Short mmCIF file of C-alpha atoms in Angstrom, two decimals:
data_model
loop_
_atom_site.label_atom_id
_atom_site.label_comp_id
_atom_site.label_asym_id
_atom_site.label_seq_id
_atom_site.Cartn_x
_atom_site.Cartn_y
_atom_site.Cartn_z
CA MET A 24 -9.70 51.76 38.88
CA ALA A 25 -12.12 54.43 40.09
CA ASP A 26 -15.56 53.44 41.30
CA VAL A 27 -18.15 53.75 38.57
CA HIS A 28 -21.66 54.46 39.77
CA PRO A 29 -24.67 53.62 37.61
CA LYS A 30 -26.45 56.61 36.13
CA PHE A 31 -30.14 57.46 35.91
CA ASP A 32 -32.32 60.00 34.09
CA VAL A 33 -32.70 63.39 35.80
CA SER A 34 -35.03 66.23 34.82
CA LEU A 35 -35.14 69.64 36.50
CA VAL A 36 -38.13 71.54 35.15
CA THR A 37 -39.64 75.00 35.77
CA PRO A 38 -42.82 76.55 34.33
CA ASP A 39 -40.55 78.09 31.67
CA GLY A 40 -39.22 74.70 30.57
CA SER A 41 -36.44 72.26 31.24
CA VAL A 42 -33.34 73.56 33.05
CA PHE A 43 -31.49 70.22 33.05
CA GLU A 44 -32.16 66.92 31.27
CA GLY A 45 -29.61 64.16 31.34
CA ASP A 46 -27.92 61.31 33.15
CA ALA A 47 -26.48 61.67 36.63
CA GLU A 48 -24.83 59.48 39.23
CA MET A 49 -26.58 61.27 42.10
CA LEU A 50 -29.14 64.01 42.67
CA ILE A 51 -29.58 65.98 45.88
CA VAL A 52 -32.72 68.09 46.34
CA PRO A 53 -33.96 70.26 49.25
CA GLY A 54 -36.87 68.31 50.75
CA GLN A 55 -39.20 69.84 53.33
CA ALA A 56 -37.59 67.86 56.17
CA GLY A 57 -34.02 68.04 54.84
CA GLU A 58 -31.95 67.12 51.83
CA ILE A 59 -32.92 64.06 49.80
CA GLY A 60 -30.15 62.18 48.00
CA VAL A 61 -31.02 59.84 45.15
CA LEU A 62 -28.89 57.25 43.37
CA ALA A 63 -29.78 54.88 40.53
CA ARG A 64 -32.32 52.21 41.48
CA HIS A 65 -33.76 54.36 44.29
CA ALA A 66 -37.14 53.28 45.64
CA PRO A 67 -40.15 55.18 44.26
CA LEU A 68 -40.65 58.47 46.05
CA VAL A 69 -42.85 61.58 45.95
CA ALA A 70 -41.93 64.62 48.05
CA THR A 71 -42.42 68.37 48.32
CA LEU A 72 -39.40 70.61 47.94
CA ARG A 73 -38.52 73.86 49.67
CA ALA A 74 -36.34 76.63 48.29
CA GLY A 75 -32.70 75.58 48.45
CA SER A 76 -29.77 74.07 46.60
CA THR A 77 -30.26 71.28 44.04
CA ARG A 78 -27.08 69.46 43.05
CA VAL A 79 -26.69 67.15 40.05
CA HIS A 80 -23.61 64.92 40.32
CA LEU A 81 -22.71 64.05 36.74
CA GLY A 82 -19.73 61.82 37.52
CA GLY A 83 -16.20 62.27 38.68
CA ASN A 84 -15.93 65.68 40.27
CA GLU A 85 -18.44 67.34 37.92
CA ILE A 86 -21.39 68.83 39.83
CA LEU A 87 -24.04 71.24 38.58
CA GLU A 88 -25.66 73.33 41.31
CA PHE A 89 -28.91 75.25 41.04
CA ALA A 90 -30.65 77.63 43.43
CA THR A 91 -34.19 76.25 43.23
CA GLY A 92 -37.55 77.41 44.47
CA PRO A 93 -40.28 75.28 46.05
CA GLY A 94 -41.86 72.45 44.13
CA PHE A 95 -42.38 68.71 43.87
CA PHE A 96 -40.08 65.71 43.41
CA LYS A 97 -40.78 62.26 42.01
CA VAL A 98 -38.58 59.20 41.59
CA GLU A 99 -39.60 56.05 39.71
CA LEU A 100 -37.85 53.42 37.60
CA ASP A 101 -34.42 55.10 37.44
CA LYS A 102 -35.97 58.47 36.62
CA ALA A 103 -36.02 61.53 38.87
CA LEU A 104 -38.16 64.58 38.14
CA ALA A 105 -37.96 67.84 40.10
CA LEU A 106 -40.70 70.36 39.25
CA VAL A 107 -39.79 73.72 40.79
CA ASP A 108 -41.10 77.25 40.42
CA ASP A 109 -37.63 78.60 39.53
CA ALA A 110 -34.11 77.24 39.02
CA VAL A 111 -30.98 79.30 38.48
CA ASN A 112 -27.57 77.80 37.77
CA VAL A 113 -25.30 79.15 40.50
CA LYS A 114 -22.86 80.31 37.81
CA GLU A 115 -25.62 82.47 36.31
CA ILE A 116 -27.20 84.06 39.39
CA ASP A 117 -28.13 87.67 38.70
CA ASP A 118 -27.67 89.65 41.92
CA ALA A 119 -30.01 92.46 40.80
CA ARG A 120 -32.77 90.02 39.79
CA ALA A 121 -32.51 88.16 43.10
CA ARG A 122 -32.69 91.42 45.07
CA GLU A 123 -35.76 92.54 43.04
CA GLN A 124 -37.48 89.21 43.74
CA LEU A 125 -36.63 89.52 47.43
CA GLU A 126 -37.98 93.07 47.76
CA ALA A 127 -41.17 92.32 45.77
CA ALA A 128 -41.97 89.25 47.90
CA LYS A 129 -41.26 91.13 51.15
CA ALA A 130 -43.51 94.00 50.04
CA GLU A 131 -46.37 91.60 49.14
CA LEU A 132 -45.94 89.77 52.46
CA ALA A 133 -46.23 93.10 54.28
CA ARG A 134 -49.52 93.73 52.39
CA VAL A 135 -50.78 90.28 53.47
CA GLU A 136 -49.91 91.03 57.10
CA ALA A 137 -51.72 94.39 56.87
CA GLY A 138 -54.83 92.67 55.46
CA GLU A 139 -54.44 94.40 52.07
CA SER A 140 -53.74 91.23 50.06
CA THR A 141 -54.99 87.65 49.92
CA ALA A 142 -51.79 86.26 48.39
CA ASP A 143 -50.59 82.92 49.74
CA ARG A 144 -48.29 83.58 52.71
CA TRP A 145 -46.39 80.27 52.31
CA GLN A 146 -45.64 80.94 48.64
CA LEU A 147 -44.37 84.43 49.49
CA GLU A 148 -42.18 83.07 52.28
CA GLN A 149 -40.76 80.48 49.87
CA ARG A 150 -40.03 83.20 47.27
CA ILE A 151 -38.21 85.20 49.93
CA LYS A 152 -36.18 82.12 50.89
CA HIS A 153 -35.42 81.39 47.22
CA ALA A 154 -34.16 84.93 46.58
CA GLU A 155 -32.12 84.83 49.79
CA ASN A 156 -30.80 81.42 48.72
CA GLN A 157 -29.64 82.79 45.36
CA LEU A 158 -27.78 85.59 47.13
CA ALA A 159 -26.27 83.22 49.70
CA VAL A 160 -25.19 80.66 47.08
CA SER A 161 -23.61 83.41 44.98
CA GLY A 162 -21.64 84.56 48.03
CA ARG A 163 -23.57 87.79 48.63
CA THR A 164 -25.44 88.68 51.77
CA THR A 165 -29.12 89.56 52.02
CA GLY A 166 -28.64 92.21 54.69
#
């Protein structure tokens, strides 16, 4: 008999709404200091997230993967909530959209460096990483 792992509630939410809501055996998110893996009955936790890969293990060999932007993560009472600025299912990554995001963020960062913009450098760097992450996860290069 295969091992059965208890499940817990997982929510992956962007400013545009919920990207995933459901039960999972495990959730892996890209924390600032490295990946954070969560199982049912995990201790309460609050963390910041960087752009990277978020993986929802539904059970068996079924895994949903998302290219996610920076955000926040909270775990309490068998519930995990990831609030991120963007989340794209790896099966739905749009190469043209990711390249547009990458070029726009690089252009704004250049304006910041030239003193022509007061945009937040960290946010721009995270957007660049997120766009690059989408391209890398989809198997395309950013060069």
